[in-house]
Amino acid sequence: MSRFRTWTLRRALRTRAAAQIGPDWVWPYWLERQLDPTSPAFTPRGHLPFLSNVTARNWTLVGNVASPWEAIVDPRGLVTTWFDGWSLDWWIGAEDGWHVPSREPPSRVRQRLIAATPVVETSVRVPGGHAVHCAYACYTGPAGNAESEMVIVEIENRSPVPFAVALAVRPYNPKGLAVIERIGLHEGTTVTVDGRVAMLLPKRPAQVAASTFHHGDSAQIVLTDGAHAREMPAGLRDEGGMAQAAFVYPLPHTATLRAVLPLVPASRTRRRRRTRRRVERAPTFPVAIPSADQVARGWVAQSRGGMRLALPDPRLQEAVDANRRFLLALHDGPDITPGPSTYHRFWFRDAAFLLAALGQYGFSSQVAEVLRSYPGRQRGDGFFFSQPSEWDSNGCALWSIAEHWRLTRDRESIEPMLGSVAKGAQWVDRKRRAKRGRGPELRGLLPAGVSAEHLGPFDYFYWDDFWCTAGLRCAAELLAGLDQPGPAALVRQQADALWADTIASLGVVSRRLDSEVIPAGPRRRIDAGVIGSLVACEPLRLLAPEDRRIAATLEVVRTRFSLGDAFFQPISHTGLATYLTMQVAEVELAGGDRRALDRLAWLLDVATPTWTWPEAIHPQLPGGCMGDGHHGWAAASFLSLVRNLLVREMPTDQRRAADPGLALCSLFPDAWLGQGFEVHEAPTHFGSMSYAVRWHGERPALLWELTLHDDVERVRLTAPGLDPAWSTTEPSGEALLSAPQSARERGALSG
C-alpha cells in the first residue's frame, strides 16, 4: 500500500476515534455536518472504523506565483498552511454571544474571491454588520525567498461596536485530524506547533485558552467560560496529538487584526533547544504587510498576459479569470500539480491537461519551464516516470511537448529535448512488444498497469494505447518539424503499427460484446470506465466525433452513466465527476452538439463561491466527496472547454478542404444573442487569433485578425455557431454574417 494511502487511512481512523468521544468539541465545517443527525450531510458510520470528509470536500488554494507551496481555505475560513497539518480557525465574540463559523447557518456566512484572484474573503454576520476574514499568500521579504513566504490572515470588524476575536490553533484540517503534540507561545507573539514556528501574532494576546484532548476542548473555555489566562501554560503537551490553543484579542469598530503564518514547514522536533533556536531565528512580525487588495492587484498584473476574453456572461467571465490565476498558482516552477493538498505532486497525465490549458491561454513561458524538466524525469530506458506501471506517461509527455510546439513554434525549448522525445517514442514501441503469446485482443497493446483512477483497478487499458498512439504521432511530428525526417518516418511507422493493433483489438472486443462501445480495456465489459475511451476523440483526435465507436460510447455515457447533465462516476470517485463531465462536453462540442453548453452551465452552477471544483461532487449535496477539494484538472478542463468553444482547431478529417481550419465560436449560447464579445491573442496551432463580435440588429458583425506562424501559409476560418455558411482564408478583415438561429428556430427544424 502506498505511503499516501497508509496516511489517509490512519488519519481516518484517528478522526473516527476522536469524534465519537468528543461530542462537545468544535470541529471543522465538514465534520460538524457529518456528525449532526439533523443535517442532510449526516453520514452513518456503522461498524466502519473510518471517518473522512465525503460531503463538503471543498477548499480554495492561496499561494504565490511559481512557488511550490500552497495553503488551503475551507468554506468557513479555516486555514491550513501545511500538508495534512494543523489549521487556524477564527471565532467572533459579539454582543449576542460567540459566533463559530463552522457552526453558523449558511445564510449567515458568505465567501468570495477578491477581484477573482487567490485572495479568499469569508464574512460572518454579527449584530449591526459583519466580521470579515481574509486569507492570502505573499512575501514579507524578498520575493522567491522561502523564509519570507507567508499566509496572511486578517480579520476586520465591519460592525458599529467592538467584538472579540479568537485565533484558534486546531488539530485538524478539511480532510481529518492532524497531529499537534505541543503548542508554545514565545515572547507573547511567536506560536510554535511541535517545535515549528507556526504563527506570528501582532502583539501579546489579551487572553489565552489552551488544552489537551484529555482536559477537553479549549473552545469550551473560550465560548462558555471565557478565557481568563493571559499566558500560555508551560510545557503544554498531548501525547494523543490533540493539543489546541486560542489567542483572544479585542477588536474595535473598523479595526483589522492580522496574523502571519509561515507557508513553508520545517521538520517536527521534540527538542526544546532546537525549538528555541528556531524561535530566535524566526522573523519578527512584519512592519509592513501588503493588504488583501494590494495582493489582488498584484495577481491581476501577473495574469495580464496571454489570451484575454471579454465575455457577455459575468459569471463565466469571473470563473475564467479566477481559474487562469489558479492554474498559475498550481504552476510550481518545474512542476505543475493537480491540486494544492490531496494531489500536491506531479503526474504526467494530469500535467498534460494542465499544461494544455496554460498554453491555450498564452502562458507559454510557464509551460516551457515545466517541459524543460521532462528529460530529467525520464529514466535511462526512455520511460517518463511519475509512478510505477503508469504506461500512459510517455504518451502524455510527448503530447504535451508537441502541443507546446504547435501553439508557439518554440524551437529554443523543444530542440534540446529531441533526444528525449526519440528515446520516449522507442520506449513505447519496445514496451508494447515486450510480451509474446497474448490473446488476439491484447496483441500489440501496452501491458496491464495502473492508470487514471476513473478507469478502475490494475488492468489493460485502451486509455494507455490511445495516449501512446497519439504520443508516437506527436514525436514523429516534432522530429519532422525540427529537421529529422529519418527518425520521424520510423516513429510514424511505429505509431501506425500500434494504431493498427489497437483497431484490431477493438474489433475483437466489439464482436465479443456485440457492441461498438469502446470499453475501458480489452478484458472489460461496458461499465463507467468507458468514459476514458472518449479521449480517442478529444483531445487526442484519433477518432472523429461521428465515428460509430465514439458515437456509441458517448451515447452509453449519456444514457447509463449520467445524472442530469453530469457524468456520474461509480468507480473510485463515486460522485458527479467534474472534469469527466467536461470530457463529455468536449466530444459534444467537436460534434456540434449543443448539449456541451448544458454541461458547461452545470459546471458553473455547482462551482463554489470561489469558483473552484472538487474532483467529484456528492449527488445529493452541493459539496465535494472525492479527491482534492480544489482540483486543478477540473479547472484546466473548464478553461479548455471555454477556449475551444471560442477558438478551436478543426481536425483534417472533419473538413473537406485542403487548408488548415480554425473555428471561431463553434457553438453560440442563446443568452449571448445581441451581446458583443471579444477574444484577444488566443494561441492556436496556426498563429495568434483575435476577433470581436458586434451586432447590427439581428446580424452579427465579425472582425478578425490572425497572425500566422512562419511555416503556415493559409488557414480557413469558419464560425459554425454564428453562421455555418461563412468561411474565409483572409488573415484579417470584417464580415456581416447571417443572423444565428434562435432556440425556437432550431426546435422547429428538429421537429
CSV table of C-alpha atoms in Angstrom, one decimal, residues 16-455:
chain,number,residue,atom,x,y,z
A,16,ARG,CA,-13.5,8.4,13.9
A,17,ALA,CA,-12.0,7.7,17.3
A,18,ALA,CA,-11.8,11.3,18.4
A,19,ALA,CA,-15.2,12.4,17.0
A,20,GLN,CA,-17.2,9.8,18.8
A,21,ILE,CA,-15.8,10.6,22.3
A,22,GLY,CA,-15.5,14.4,21.8
A,23,PRO,CA,-19.1,15.5,21.2
A,24,ASP,CA,-18.6,18.9,22.8
A,25,TRP,CA,-15.7,19.8,20.5
A,26,VAL,CA,-15.8,22.5,17.8
A,27,TRP,CA,-15.0,20.6,14.6
A,28,PRO,CA,-14.4,21.8,11.1
A,29,TYR,CA,-17.3,22.6,8.9
A,30,TRP,CA,-17.5,19.3,7.1
A,31,LEU,CA,-17.3,17.2,10.3
A,32,GLU,CA,-19.9,19.3,12.2
A,33,ARG,CA,-22.3,18.4,9.4
A,34,GLN,CA,-21.4,14.7,9.1
A,35,LEU,CA,-21.8,14.2,12.8
A,36,ASP,CA,-25.1,16.1,13.0
A,37,PRO,CA,-28.1,13.7,12.7
A,38,THR,CA,-30.4,16.6,11.7
A,39,SER,CA,-28.1,17.6,8.7
A,40,PRO,CA,-28.6,16.3,5.2
A,41,ALA,CA,-24.8,15.6,5.3
A,42,PHE,CA,-25.1,13.3,8.2
A,43,THR,CA,-23.1,10.1,7.4
A,44,PRO,CA,-23.8,6.9,9.4
A,45,ARG,CA,-20.6,5.1,10.2
A,46,GLY,CA,-21.9,1.7,11.3
A,47,HIS,CA,-19.1,-0.7,12.0
A,48,LEU,CA,-16.7,1.2,9.7
A,49,PRO,CA,-13.6,2.4,11.7
A,50,PHE,CA,-13.0,5.3,9.3
A,51,LEU,CA,-14.3,8.9,9.2
A,52,SER,CA,-13.3,11.1,6.3
A,53,ASN,CA,-14.7,14.1,4.5
A,54,VAL,CA,-17.1,12.9,1.9
A,55,THR,CA,-19.8,15.6,1.9
A,56,ALA,CA,-18.0,19.0,1.9
A,57,ARG,CA,-14.7,18.3,0.3
A,58,ASN,CA,-14.2,21.8,-0.9
A,59,TRP,CA,-11.4,24.3,-0.4
A,60,THR,CA,-9.6,27.1,-2.2
A,61,LEU,CA,-5.9,27.5,-2.6
A,62,VAL,CA,-3.9,30.6,-1.7
A,63,GLY,CA,-0.3,30.8,-2.8
A,64,ASN,CA,2.3,32.7,-4.8
A,65,VAL,CA,3.3,32.6,-8.4
A,66,ALA,CA,5.9,29.9,-9.2
A,67,SER,CA,6.1,28.7,-5.6
A,68,PRO,CA,5.8,25.0,-4.7
A,69,TRP,CA,3.8,25.9,-1.5
A,70,GLU,CA,0.1,26.5,-1.3
A,71,ALA,CA,-2.3,26.8,1.7
A,72,ILE,CA,-6.0,25.9,1.6
A,73,VAL,CA,-9.0,27.8,3.0
A,74,ASP,CA,-12.2,25.8,3.7
A,75,PRO,CA,-15.8,27.2,3.1
A,76,ARG,CA,-15.8,28.8,6.5
A,77,GLY,CA,-12.4,30.3,6.6
A,78,LEU,CA,-10.4,27.5,8.3
A,79,VAL,CA,-6.8,28.0,7.0
A,80,THR,CA,-4.4,25.1,6.7
A,81,THR,CA,-0.9,26.1,5.7
A,82,TRP,CA,1.0,22.8,5.8
A,83,PHE,CA,0.1,19.5,4.1
A,84,ASP,CA,-2.2,17.5,6.4
A,85,GLY,CA,-1.2,19.8,9.2
A,86,TRP,CA,-2.9,21.9,11.8
A,87,SER,CA,-5.3,24.7,11.0
A,88,LEU,CA,-6.1,28.2,12.1
A,89,ASP,CA,-9.8,28.8,12.9
A,90,TRP,CA,-11.5,32.0,14.0
A,91,TRP,CA,-14.3,32.7,16.4
A,92,ILE,CA,-16.1,36.1,17.0
A,93,GLY,CA,-17.3,37.2,20.4
A,94,ALA,CA,-20.1,39.7,19.6
A,95,GLU,CA,-22.7,41.3,21.9
A,96,ASP,CA,-25.1,38.4,21.2
A,97,GLY,CA,-22.5,35.8,22.0
A,98,TRP,CA,-19.8,33.8,20.2
A,99,HIS,CA,-20.1,33.1,16.5
A,100,VAL,CA,-18.3,30.0,15.3
A,101,PRO,CA,-18.1,30.0,11.5
A,102,SER,CA,-18.1,26.2,11.2
A,103,ARG,CA,-21.4,26.1,13.1
A,104,GLU,CA,-23.1,29.1,11.6
A,105,PRO,CA,-26.1,28.5,9.3
A,106,PRO,CA,-25.4,29.1,5.6
A,107,SER,CA,-27.5,32.3,5.5
A,108,ARG,CA,-25.0,34.0,7.9
A,109,VAL,CA,-21.8,33.1,6.1
A,110,ARG,CA,-20.6,34.3,2.7
A,111,GLN,CA,-17.3,33.5,0.9
A,112,ARG,CA,-15.9,35.1,-2.3
A,113,LEU,CA,-12.7,35.9,-4.1
A,114,ILE,CA,-11.4,39.5,-4.2
A,115,ALA,CA,-11.1,40.5,-7.9
A,116,ALA,CA,-11.3,36.9,-9.0
A,117,THR,CA,-7.8,36.2,-7.5
A,118,PRO,CA,-6.5,33.7,-4.9
A,119,VAL,CA,-7.5,36.1,-2.1
A,120,VAL,CA,-10.3,34.5,-0.1
A,121,GLU,CA,-12.8,36.6,1.9
A,122,THR,CA,-15.1,34.9,4.3
A,123,SER,CA,-17.8,37.0,6.0
A,124,VAL,CA,-19.9,36.2,9.1
A,125,ARG,CA,-22.9,38.3,10.0
A,126,VAL,CA,-22.8,39.8,13.5
A,127,PRO,CA,-25.2,42.4,15.1
A,128,GLY,CA,-25.1,45.5,13.0
A,129,GLY,CA,-22.6,44.3,10.4
A,130,HIS,CA,-20.0,41.6,9.6
A,131,ALA,CA,-16.8,40.1,10.8
A,132,VAL,CA,-14.7,39.7,7.6
A,133,HIS,CA,-11.9,37.2,7.4
A,134,CYS,CA,-9.4,37.4,4.6
A,135,ALA,CA,-6.6,34.9,3.7
A,136,TYR,CA,-3.9,35.3,1.1
A,137,ALA,CA,-0.3,34.5,0.4
A,138,CYS,CA,2.5,37.0,-0.1
A,139,TYR,CA,6.2,37.6,0.5
A,140,THR,CA,7.0,39.7,3.6
A,141,GLY,CA,10.6,39.8,2.4
A,142,PRO,CA,12.5,39.3,-0.8
A,143,ALA,CA,10.3,37.6,-3.5
A,144,GLY,CA,11.3,34.0,-4.0
A,145,ASN,CA,12.8,33.6,-0.6
A,146,ALA,CA,11.0,30.7,1.1
A,147,GLU,CA,11.7,32.1,4.6
A,148,SER,CA,9.6,35.2,3.7
A,149,GLU,CA,6.7,33.3,2.1
A,150,MET,CA,3.7,33.8,4.4
A,151,VAL,CA,0.0,33.4,4.6
A,152,ILE,CA,-1.7,36.5,6.0
A,153,VAL,CA,-5.0,36.1,7.9
A,154,GLU,CA,-6.7,39.3,8.6
A,155,ILE,CA,-10.0,39.9,10.4
A,156,GLU,CA,-11.8,43.2,10.1
A,157,ASN,CA,-14.6,44.5,12.3
A,158,ARG,CA,-17.3,45.8,10.0
A,159,SER,CA,-19.8,46.4,12.7
A,160,PRO,CA,-20.6,49.5,14.7
A,161,VAL,CA,-19.4,48.0,18.0
A,162,PRO,CA,-16.3,46.2,19.3
A,163,PHE,CA,-16.1,42.5,19.3
A,164,ALA,CA,-13.5,39.9,20.4
A,165,VAL,CA,-11.6,37.6,18.0
A,166,ALA,CA,-10.2,34.2,19.0
A,167,LEU,CA,-7.4,32.9,16.7
A,168,ALA,CA,-7.6,29.1,17.4
A,169,VAL,CA,-4.9,26.6,16.6
A,170,ARG,CA,-6.7,23.4,15.9
A,171,PRO,CA,-5.5,19.8,15.5
A,172,TYR,CA,-7.5,19.1,12.2
A,173,ASN,CA,-7.9,20.3,8.7
A,174,PRO,CA,-10.5,19.9,5.9
A,175,LYS,CA,-9.6,16.2,5.4
A,176,GLY,CA,-9.5,14.9,9.0
A,177,LEU,CA,-7.4,15.1,12.2
A,178,ALA,CA,-3.9,16.4,12.3
A,179,VAL,CA,-1.3,15.8,15.0
A,180,ILE,CA,-0.4,18.5,17.5
A,181,GLU,CA,1.5,17.3,20.5
A,182,ARG,CA,2.9,20.6,21.7
A,183,ILE,CA,2.0,24.2,21.4
A,184,GLY,CA,4.2,27.1,22.7
A,185,LEU,CA,3.9,30.8,22.9
A,186,HIS,CA,7.2,32.6,23.0
A,187,GLU,CA,7.7,36.2,24.0
A,188,GLY,CA,4.0,36.6,23.8
A,189,THR,CA,3.9,36.7,20.0
A,190,THR,CA,5.5,33.7,18.4
A,191,VAL,CA,3.4,30.5,18.3
A,192,THR,CA,5.1,27.1,17.8
A,193,VAL,CA,3.4,23.8,16.9
A,194,ASP,CA,5.5,20.7,17.5
A,195,GLY,CA,8.7,22.7,17.5
A,196,ARG,CA,8.0,24.6,14.3
A,197,VAL,CA,7.2,28.3,14.1
A,198,ALA,CA,3.6,28.3,13.1
A,199,MET,CA,2.2,31.8,13.6
A,200,LEU,CA,3.4,35.3,14.3
A,201,LEU,CA,1.0,37.4,16.3
A,202,PRO,CA,0.9,41.3,16.1
A,203,LYS,CA,1.1,41.7,19.9
A,204,ARG,CA,0.6,39.8,23.1
A,205,PRO,CA,-3.0,38.4,23.3
A,206,ALA,CA,-5.4,39.7,25.9
A,207,GLN,CA,-6.4,36.2,26.9
A,208,VAL,CA,-5.2,32.6,26.2
A,209,ALA,CA,-7.0,29.3,26.4
A,210,ALA,CA,-5.1,26.0,25.9
A,211,SER,CA,-5.9,22.4,26.5
A,212,THR,CA,-5.4,18.7,25.6
A,213,PHE,CA,-7.8,16.1,24.5
A,214,HIS,CA,-7.9,14.6,28.0
A,215,HIS,CA,-8.8,18.0,29.5
A,216,GLY,CA,-11.3,19.0,26.9
A,217,ASP,CA,-11.6,21.4,24.0
A,218,SER,CA,-10.1,24.9,24.6
A,219,ALA,CA,-13.1,26.2,22.6
A,220,GLN,CA,-15.3,25.5,25.7
A,221,ILE,CA,-13.0,27.7,27.8
A,222,VAL,CA,-13.5,30.5,25.3
A,223,LEU,CA,-17.1,30.0,24.3
A,224,THR,CA,-18.6,29.0,27.6
A,225,ASP,CA,-16.4,30.1,30.5
A,226,GLY,CA,-14.4,32.9,28.9
A,227,ALA,CA,-10.6,32.8,28.6
A,228,HIS,CA,-9.1,34.2,31.7
A,229,ALA,CA,-5.4,33.3,31.4
A,230,ARG,CA,-3.0,35.8,30.0
A,231,GLU,CA,-0.1,33.4,29.5
A,232,MET,CA,0.2,30.1,27.7
A,233,PRO,CA,0.6,27.1,30.1
A,234,ALA,CA,4.2,26.0,30.3
A,235,GLY,CA,5.0,22.6,28.8
A,236,LEU,CA,1.6,22.0,27.2
A,237,ARG,CA,1.8,18.5,25.8
A,238,ASP,CA,-0.7,16.0,24.5
A,239,GLU,CA,0.7,12.5,23.6
A,240,GLY,CA,-2.5,11.8,21.7
A,241,GLY,CA,-1.8,14.6,19.3
A,242,MET,CA,-4.9,16.7,20.1
A,243,ALA,CA,-3.4,19.8,21.7
A,244,GLN,CA,-5.1,23.1,20.9
A,245,ALA,CA,-5.0,26.8,21.9
A,246,ALA,CA,-6.9,30.0,21.3
A,247,PHE,CA,-5.5,33.6,21.5
A,248,VAL,CA,-8.1,36.2,22.1
A,249,TYR,CA,-8.0,39.9,21.1
A,250,PRO,CA,-10.4,42.8,21.4
A,251,LEU,CA,-11.1,44.3,18.0
A,252,PRO,CA,-12.6,47.9,17.9
A,253,HIS,CA,-15.1,49.1,15.2
A,254,THR,CA,-13.4,49.4,11.8
A,255,ALA,CA,-10.1,47.9,13.1
A,256,THR,CA,-8.3,45.0,11.5
A,257,LEU,CA,-6.3,42.2,13.2
A,258,ARG,CA,-3.6,40.3,11.3
A,259,ALA,CA,-1.7,37.1,11.9
A,260,VAL,CA,1.2,35.8,9.9
A,261,LEU,CA,1.6,32.1,9.1
A,262,PRO,CA,4.8,30.7,7.6
A,263,LEU,CA,3.9,28.8,4.4
A,264,VAL,CA,7.0,26.6,4.2
A,265,PRO,CA,7.1,24.0,7.0
A,266,ALA,CA,10.1,23.0,9.0
A,267,SER,CA,10.6,19.5,10.3
A,268,ARG,CA,8.8,18.5,13.5
A,269,THR,CA,11.1,18.3,16.6
A,270,ARG,CA,10.7,17.4,20.3
A,271,ARG,CA,14.0,19.0,21.2
A,272,ARG,CA,13.4,22.2,23.2
A,273,ARG,CA,16.8,23.6,22.4
A,274,ARG,CA,16.1,23.2,18.7
A,275,THR,CA,12.8,24.9,19.1
A,276,ARG,CA,14.4,27.8,20.9
A,277,ARG,CA,16.9,28.3,18.1
A,278,ARG,CA,14.1,28.3,15.6
A,279,VAL,CA,12.2,30.9,17.6
A,280,GLU,CA,15.4,33.0,17.9
A,281,ARG,CA,15.9,32.9,14.1
A,282,ALA,CA,12.2,33.4,13.3
A,283,PRO,CA,11.3,36.7,11.6
A,284,THR,CA,9.5,39.3,13.7
A,285,PHE,CA,6.0,40.4,12.9
A,286,PRO,CA,6.4,42.3,9.7
A,287,VAL,CA,6.3,46.1,9.9
A,288,ALA,CA,4.6,46.4,6.5
A,289,ILE,CA,2.2,43.7,5.3
A,290,PRO,CA,0.6,44.1,1.8
A,291,SER,CA,-3.2,44.4,2.1
A,292,ALA,CA,-5.6,41.9,0.5
A,293,ASP,CA,-6.5,44.5,-2.1
A,294,GLN,CA,-2.8,45.1,-2.9
A,295,VAL,CA,-2.2,41.3,-3.3
A,296,ALA,CA,-5.3,41.0,-5.5
A,297,ARG,CA,-4.0,43.8,-7.7
A,298,GLY,CA,-0.6,42.0,-7.9
A,299,TRP,CA,-2.4,38.9,-9.1
A,300,VAL,CA,-4.3,40.8,-11.8
A,301,ALA,CA,-1.0,42.3,-13.0
A,302,GLN,CA,0.7,38.9,-13.0
A,303,SER,CA,-2.0,37.3,-15.1
A,304,ARG,CA,-2.5,40.2,-17.6
A,305,GLY,CA,-0.6,38.5,-20.4
A,306,GLY,CA,-1.8,35.7,-22.7
A,307,MET,CA,-5.3,35.3,-24.2
A,308,ARG,CA,-7.8,37.8,-22.9
A,309,LEU,CA,-11.5,37.4,-23.1
A,310,ALA,CA,-14.4,39.9,-22.8
A,311,LEU,CA,-17.5,37.8,-22.4
A,312,PRO,CA,-21.2,38.8,-22.1
A,313,ASP,CA,-21.8,36.4,-19.2
A,314,PRO,CA,-20.4,37.9,-15.9
A,315,ARG,CA,-20.4,34.5,-14.1
A,316,LEU,CA,-18.4,32.9,-16.9
A,317,GLN,CA,-16.0,35.8,-17.1
A,318,GLU,CA,-15.3,35.7,-13.4
A,319,ALA,CA,-14.9,31.9,-13.4
A,320,VAL,CA,-12.4,32.1,-16.3
A,321,ASP,CA,-10.4,34.9,-14.7
A,322,ALA,CA,-10.2,33.1,-11.4
A,323,ASN,CA,-9.2,29.7,-12.8
A,324,ARG,CA,-6.5,31.3,-15.1
A,325,ARG,CA,-4.9,32.5,-11.8
A,326,PHE,CA,-5.5,29.3,-10.0
A,327,LEU,CA,-3.6,27.4,-12.8
A,328,LEU,CA,-0.7,29.9,-12.4
A,329,ALA,CA,-0.7,29.2,-8.7
A,330,LEU,CA,-0.6,25.4,-9.4
A,331,HIS,CA,2.4,26.0,-11.6
A,332,ASP,CA,5.3,25.4,-9.2
A,333,GLY,CA,8.3,26.3,-11.4
A,334,PRO,CA,9.5,23.0,-12.9
A,335,ASP,CA,6.4,21.2,-11.5
A,336,ILE,CA,2.7,21.6,-12.1
A,337,THR,CA,0.3,19.8,-9.7
A,338,PRO,CA,-3.4,18.9,-10.0
A,339,GLY,CA,-4.2,20.2,-6.5
A,340,PRO,CA,-2.9,22.2,-3.6
A,341,SER,CA,-3.5,19.5,-1.0
A,342,THR,CA,-4.5,15.9,-1.6
A,343,TYR,CA,-2.9,15.8,-5.1
A,344,HIS,CA,0.0,18.1,-4.5
A,345,ARG,CA,2.5,16.2,-6.6
A,346,PHE,CA,3.5,15.8,-10.3
A,347,TRP,CA,1.9,13.3,-12.7
A,348,PHE,CA,2.5,13.4,-16.5
A,349,ARG,CA,-1.2,12.6,-17.0
A,350,ASP,CA,-2.6,15.5,-15.0
A,351,ALA,CA,0.2,17.7,-16.3
A,352,ALA,CA,-1.0,17.1,-19.9
A,353,PHE,CA,-4.4,18.7,-19.2
A,354,LEU,CA,-3.0,21.5,-17.0
A,355,LEU,CA,-0.2,22.4,-19.4
A,356,ALA,CA,-2.6,22.3,-22.4
A,357,ALA,CA,-4.9,24.9,-20.7
A,358,LEU,CA,-2.0,27.1,-19.7
A,359,GLY,CA,-0.7,27.0,-23.2
A,360,GLN,CA,-4.1,27.7,-24.7
A,361,TYR,CA,-4.4,30.8,-22.5
A,362,GLY,CA,-1.0,32.1,-23.6
A,363,PHE,CA,1.2,31.2,-20.6
A,364,SER,CA,3.8,29.6,-22.7
A,365,SER,CA,6.8,30.5,-20.6
A,366,GLN,CA,5.3,28.6,-17.6
A,367,VAL,CA,4.6,25.6,-19.9
A,368,ALA,CA,8.2,25.7,-21.2
A,369,GLU,CA,9.6,25.8,-17.7
A,370,VAL,CA,7.8,22.5,-16.8
A,371,LEU,CA,8.6,20.8,-20.1
A,372,ARG,CA,12.3,21.6,-19.7
A,373,SER,CA,12.2,19.3,-16.6
A,374,TYR,CA,10.9,16.3,-18.6
A,375,PRO,CA,14.3,14.9,-19.8
A,376,GLY,CA,15.4,14.8,-16.1
A,377,ARG,CA,12.2,12.9,-15.2
A,378,GLN,CA,13.0,10.3,-17.9
A,379,ARG,CA,14.7,7.0,-17.0
A,380,GLY,CA,17.6,5.6,-18.9
A,381,ASP,CA,15.3,3.2,-20.9
A,382,GLY,CA,13.2,6.1,-22.1
A,383,PHE,CA,10.3,5.8,-19.6
A,384,PHE,CA,8.9,9.1,-18.4
A,385,PHE,CA,8.4,8.1,-14.8
A,386,SER,CA,5.9,9.6,-12.3
A,387,GLN,CA,4.5,6.4,-10.9
A,388,PRO,CA,5.3,2.7,-11.4
A,389,SER,CA,3.3,0.8,-14.1
A,390,GLU,CA,1.7,4.0,-15.4
A,391,TRP,CA,2.0,3.3,-19.1
A,392,ASP,CA,0.2,6.4,-20.4
A,393,SER,CA,3.0,8.6,-19.1
A,394,ASN,CA,5.1,8.6,-22.3
A,395,GLY,CA,2.1,9.4,-24.5
A,396,CYS,CA,1.1,12.2,-22.2
A,397,ALA,CA,4.6,13.6,-22.1
A,398,LEU,CA,5.1,13.5,-25.8
A,399,TRP,CA,1.7,15.0,-26.5
A,400,SER,CA,2.4,17.9,-24.1
A,401,ILE,CA,5.7,18.7,-25.8
A,402,ALA,CA,4.1,18.6,-29.2
A,403,GLU,CA,1.1,20.8,-28.1
A,404,HIS,CA,3.5,23.4,-26.9
A,405,TRP,CA,5.4,23.3,-30.2
A,406,ARG,CA,2.1,23.7,-32.2
A,407,LEU,CA,1.0,26.7,-30.2
A,408,THR,CA,4.3,28.5,-30.0
A,409,ARG,CA,6.9,27.1,-32.5
A,410,ASP,CA,9.3,27.4,-29.6
A,411,ARG,CA,12.3,25.9,-31.2
A,412,GLU,CA,14.7,27.1,-28.4
A,413,SER,CA,12.9,25.0,-25.8
A,414,ILE,CA,11.9,22.0,-27.9
A,415,GLU,CA,15.1,21.3,-29.9
A,416,PRO,CA,17.2,20.3,-26.9
A,417,MET,CA,14.5,17.7,-26.0
A,418,LEU,CA,14.5,15.9,-29.3
A,419,GLY,CA,16.8,13.1,-28.0
A,420,SER,CA,14.4,12.6,-25.1
A,421,VAL,CA,11.5,12.6,-27.5
A,422,ALA,CA,13.0,9.9,-29.7
A,423,LYS,CA,14.0,7.8,-26.7
A,424,GLY,CA,10.5,8.2,-25.2
A,425,ALA,CA,9.0,7.0,-28.5
A,426,GLN,CA,11.3,4.0,-28.7
A,427,TRP,CA,10.3,3.0,-25.2
A,428,VAL,CA,6.6,2.9,-26.2
A,429,ASP,CA,7.4,0.6,-29.2
A,430,ARG,CA,9.5,-1.7,-27.0
A,431,LYS,CA,7.0,-1.8,-24.2
A,432,ARG,CA,4.1,-2.9,-26.3
A,433,ARG,CA,6.1,-5.7,-27.8
A,434,ALA,CA,7.6,-6.9,-24.5
A,435,LYS,CA,5.3,-9.9,-24.1
A,436,ARG,CA,4.5,-12.6,-26.7
A,437,GLY,CA,1.8,-15.2,-26.9
A,438,ARG,CA,-1.1,-13.0,-25.6
A,439,GLY,CA,-4.6,-13.3,-26.9
A,440,PRO,CA,-5.7,-11.5,-30.1
A,441,GLU,CA,-7.5,-8.8,-28.1
A,442,LEU,CA,-4.2,-8.0,-26.3
A,443,ARG,CA,-1.7,-8.4,-29.1
A,444,GLY,CA,0.5,-5.3,-29.6
A,445,LEU,CA,-1.1,-3.3,-26.8
A,446,LEU,CA,0.6,-1.8,-23.8
A,447,PRO,CA,0.8,-4.2,-20.8
A,448,ALA,CA,-1.5,-4.2,-17.8
A,449,GLY,CA,-0.8,-1.4,-15.3
A,450,VAL,CA,-2.3,1.3,-13.2
A,451,SER,CA,-3.8,4.3,-14.9
A,452,ALA,CA,-6.3,7.1,-14.3
A,453,GLU,CA,-8.4,6.4,-11.2
A,454,HIS,CA,-11.6,6.7,-13.0
A,455,LEU,CA,-10.7,3.6,-15.1
